[in-house]
Amino acid sequence: MSERLQAGDTAPAFTLKNADGDDVSLSGHKGRKVIVYFYPAALTPGCTKQACDFTDNLAALADAGYDVLGISPDKPEKLGKFREKESLKVTLLSDPDKSTLEAYGAFGEKTMYGKKVTGVIRSTFVVDEDGKIEHAWYNVRATGHVAKLLKDLKIAA
């Protein structure tokens, strides 16, 4: 497992395909704060709840100067189905080789239902305008995480 990132670290650069197959880079958001969140799989209950929560709060986050990028190992086609089925407005990115997940320490050993497994570690990062990690949260819960994030960032929903 790769090292976990901490506040002050430089956010690993990435360019990934979105649900439409277009390239999206972290560097394309320079000058804005970016919330980068990693989730295990599109179209699953927890990940759907989390993506819907981000979509529901996207306007408040944008008004506070934050862009939101959700990253999973899913292929762009599946992300497109996820976006359409759930009417998601958040930008979803595909990391099938898991290189970005690994760079952020969001892929590795975790405990699931009492067993050790290797997979996506649900994680969220706030990257500042200069590309530095401002906040890093690992092993977050899908339900209630966006509300906690808004509170921690002092953003009124």
CSV table of C-alpha atoms in Angstrom, one decimal:
chain,number,residue,atom,x,y,z
A,1,MET,CA,0.0,0.0,0.0
A,2,SER,CA,1.2,3.5,-0.8
A,3,GLU,CA,1.8,6.1,1.8
A,4,ARG,CA,-1.1,8.1,3.1
A,5,LEU,CA,-1.1,11.8,2.2
A,6,GLN,CA,-1.2,14.5,4.9
A,7,ALA,CA,-2.0,18.2,5.0
A,8,GLY,CA,0.9,20.1,3.3
A,9,ASP,CA,1.8,17.3,0.9
A,10,THR,CA,1.7,18.1,-2.8
A,11,ALA,CA,-1.4,16.5,-4.4
A,12,PRO,CA,-0.4,13.8,-6.9
A,13,ALA,CA,-1.1,15.1,-10.4
A,14,PHE,CA,-3.6,13.1,-12.6
A,15,THR,CA,-5.3,13.1,-15.9
A,16,LEU,CA,-8.3,10.7,-16.1
A,17,LYS,CA,-11.2,10.0,-18.4
A,18,ASN,CA,-14.6,11.3,-17.3
A,19,ALA,CA,-18.0,9.6,-18.0
A,20,ASP,CA,-17.9,11.0,-21.5
A,21,GLY,CA,-14.4,9.7,-22.2
A,22,ASP,CA,-12.9,13.3,-22.0
A,23,ASP,CA,-9.6,13.9,-20.2
A,24,VAL,CA,-9.9,15.8,-16.9
A,25,SER,CA,-6.7,16.9,-15.1
A,26,LEU,CA,-6.2,18.1,-11.5
A,27,SER,CA,-4.0,20.8,-13.0
A,28,GLY,CA,-7.1,22.1,-15.0
A,29,HIS,CA,-8.5,23.2,-11.6
A,30,LYS,CA,-5.5,25.3,-10.5
A,31,GLY,CA,-6.6,28.4,-8.8
A,32,ARG,CA,-9.7,26.6,-7.3
A,33,LYS,CA,-10.0,24.4,-4.4
A,34,VAL,CA,-10.9,20.8,-5.3
A,35,ILE,CA,-12.5,18.1,-3.3
A,36,VAL,CA,-11.2,14.8,-4.7
A,37,TYR,CA,-13.0,11.7,-3.3
A,38,PHE,CA,-12.4,8.1,-4.0
A,39,TYR,CA,-15.1,5.5,-3.9
A,40,PRO,CA,-15.2,1.7,-4.6
A,41,ALA,CA,-17.8,1.2,-7.3
A,42,ALA,CA,-20.5,3.1,-9.2
A,43,LEU,CA,-24.1,1.8,-8.9
A,44,THR,CA,-23.6,0.4,-5.4
A,45,PRO,CA,-25.8,1.6,-2.5
A,46,GLY,CA,-23.1,3.4,-0.4
A,47,CYS,CA,-21.4,5.0,-3.4
A,48,THR,CA,-24.7,6.1,-4.8
A,49,LYS,CA,-25.6,7.7,-1.5
A,50,GLN,CA,-22.3,9.5,-1.4
A,51,ALA,CA,-22.5,10.7,-5.0
A,52,CYS,CA,-26.0,11.9,-4.5
A,53,ASP,CA,-25.0,13.8,-1.3
A,54,PHE,CA,-22.2,15.5,-3.3
A,55,THR,CA,-24.6,16.4,-6.1
A,56,ASP,CA,-27.2,17.7,-3.7
A,57,ASN,CA,-24.6,20.0,-2.1
A,58,LEU,CA,-22.7,20.9,-5.3
A,59,ALA,CA,-24.1,24.5,-5.5
A,60,ALA,CA,-23.1,25.3,-1.9
A,61,LEU,CA,-19.6,23.8,-2.5
A,62,ALA,CA,-19.2,25.7,-5.8
A,63,ASP,CA,-20.3,28.9,-4.1
A,64,ALA,CA,-17.6,28.4,-1.5
A,65,GLY,CA,-15.0,28.0,-4.3
A,66,TYR,CA,-14.8,24.1,-4.4
A,67,ASP,CA,-14.9,21.8,-7.4
A,68,VAL,CA,-15.7,18.2,-6.8
A,69,LEU,CA,-14.1,15.1,-8.5
A,70,GLY,CA,-15.2,11.6,-7.7
A,71,ILE,CA,-12.8,8.8,-8.7
A,72,SER,CA,-13.3,5.0,-8.9
A,73,PRO,CA,-11.8,2.1,-10.8
A,74,ASP,CA,-15.0,1.9,-13.0
A,75,LYS,CA,-14.7,2.4,-16.8
A,76,PRO,CA,-16.2,5.6,-18.3
A,77,GLU,CA,-19.2,3.8,-19.7
A,78,LYS,CA,-20.2,2.6,-16.3
A,79,LEU,CA,-19.7,6.1,-14.9
A,80,GLY,CA,-22.0,7.4,-17.6
A,81,LYS,CA,-24.7,4.9,-16.6
A,82,PHE,CA,-24.3,5.9,-13.0
A,83,ARG,CA,-24.6,9.6,-13.8
A,84,GLU,CA,-27.7,9.1,-15.9
A,85,LYS,CA,-29.5,6.7,-13.5
A,86,GLU,CA,-28.9,8.9,-10.5
A,87,SER,CA,-29.0,12.3,-12.2
A,88,LEU,CA,-25.5,13.1,-10.8
A,89,LYS,CA,-23.9,16.5,-11.4
A,90,VAL,CA,-20.6,15.7,-9.8
A,91,THR,CA,-17.7,15.0,-12.2
A,92,LEU,CA,-16.9,11.3,-12.1
A,93,LEU,CA,-13.5,10.0,-13.2
A,94,SER,CA,-12.2,6.6,-14.3
A,95,ASP,CA,-9.0,5.1,-12.8
A,96,PRO,CA,-9.1,1.5,-14.1
A,97,ASP,CA,-5.4,0.8,-13.5
A,98,LYS,CA,-5.7,2.3,-10.0
A,99,SER,CA,-2.6,4.4,-10.3
A,100,THR,CA,-4.3,7.6,-9.0
A,101,LEU,CA,-6.0,5.6,-6.2
A,102,GLU,CA,-2.6,4.3,-5.2
A,103,ALA,CA,-0.9,7.7,-5.5
A,104,TYR,CA,-3.4,9.0,-3.0
A,105,GLY,CA,-3.1,6.0,-0.7
A,106,ALA,CA,-6.7,5.2,-1.4
A,107,PHE,CA,-6.1,1.6,-2.5
A,108,GLY,CA,-4.8,-1.1,-0.3
A,109,GLU,CA,-5.6,-3.4,2.6
A,110,LYS,CA,-8.8,-2.7,4.5
A,111,THR,CA,-11.2,-4.6,6.7
A,112,MET,CA,-14.6,-5.4,5.3
A,113,TYR,CA,-17.2,-7.3,7.2
A,114,GLY,CA,-14.4,-8.5,9.6
A,115,LYS,CA,-12.1,-9.8,6.9
A,116,LYS,CA,-8.9,-8.2,5.5
A,117,VAL,CA,-9.3,-7.5,1.8
A,118,THR,CA,-7.5,-5.3,-0.8
A,119,GLY,CA,-9.6,-2.7,-2.4
A,120,VAL,CA,-10.5,1.0,-2.7
A,121,ILE,CA,-10.3,2.8,0.7
A,122,ARG,CA,-13.1,5.4,0.7
A,123,SER,CA,-11.2,8.6,1.1
A,124,THR,CA,-11.6,12.4,0.6
A,125,PHE,CA,-9.0,15.1,0.0
A,126,VAL,CA,-9.3,18.8,-0.2
A,127,VAL,CA,-6.6,20.3,-2.5
A,128,ASP,CA,-6.0,24.0,-2.3
A,129,GLU,CA,-5.6,26.5,-5.1
A,130,ASP,CA,-1.8,25.7,-5.3
A,131,GLY,CA,-2.2,21.9,-5.5
A,132,LYS,CA,-1.3,21.2,-1.9
A,133,ILE,CA,-3.4,18.8,0.3
A,134,GLU,CA,-5.3,20.9,2.8
A,135,HIS,CA,-7.2,18.0,4.4
A,136,ALA,CA,-7.0,14.2,4.0
A,137,TRP,CA,-9.6,11.8,5.4
A,138,TYR,CA,-9.3,8.0,5.0
A,139,ASN,CA,-11.9,5.3,5.7
A,140,VAL,CA,-14.8,7.7,5.6
A,141,ARG,CA,-18.4,6.5,5.7
A,142,ALA,CA,-20.5,6.9,2.7
A,143,THR,CA,-23.5,8.1,4.7
A,144,GLY,CA,-23.1,11.4,6.4
A,145,HIS,CA,-19.7,12.2,5.1
A,146,VAL,CA,-20.7,15.1,2.9
A,147,ALA,CA,-22.5,16.7,5.8
A,148,LYS,CA,-19.4,16.3,8.0
A,149,LEU,CA,-17.3,17.7,5.2
A,150,LEU,CA,-19.5,20.8,4.9
A,151,LYS,CA,-19.3,21.3,8.7
A,152,ASP,CA,-15.5,20.8,8.7
A,153,LEU,CA,-15.0,23.3,5.9
A,154,LYS,CA,-17.5,25.7,7.5
A,155,ILE,CA,-19.8,25.7,4.5
A,156,ALA,CA,-23.5,26.3,5.0
A,157,ALA,CA,-25.6,23.8,3.0
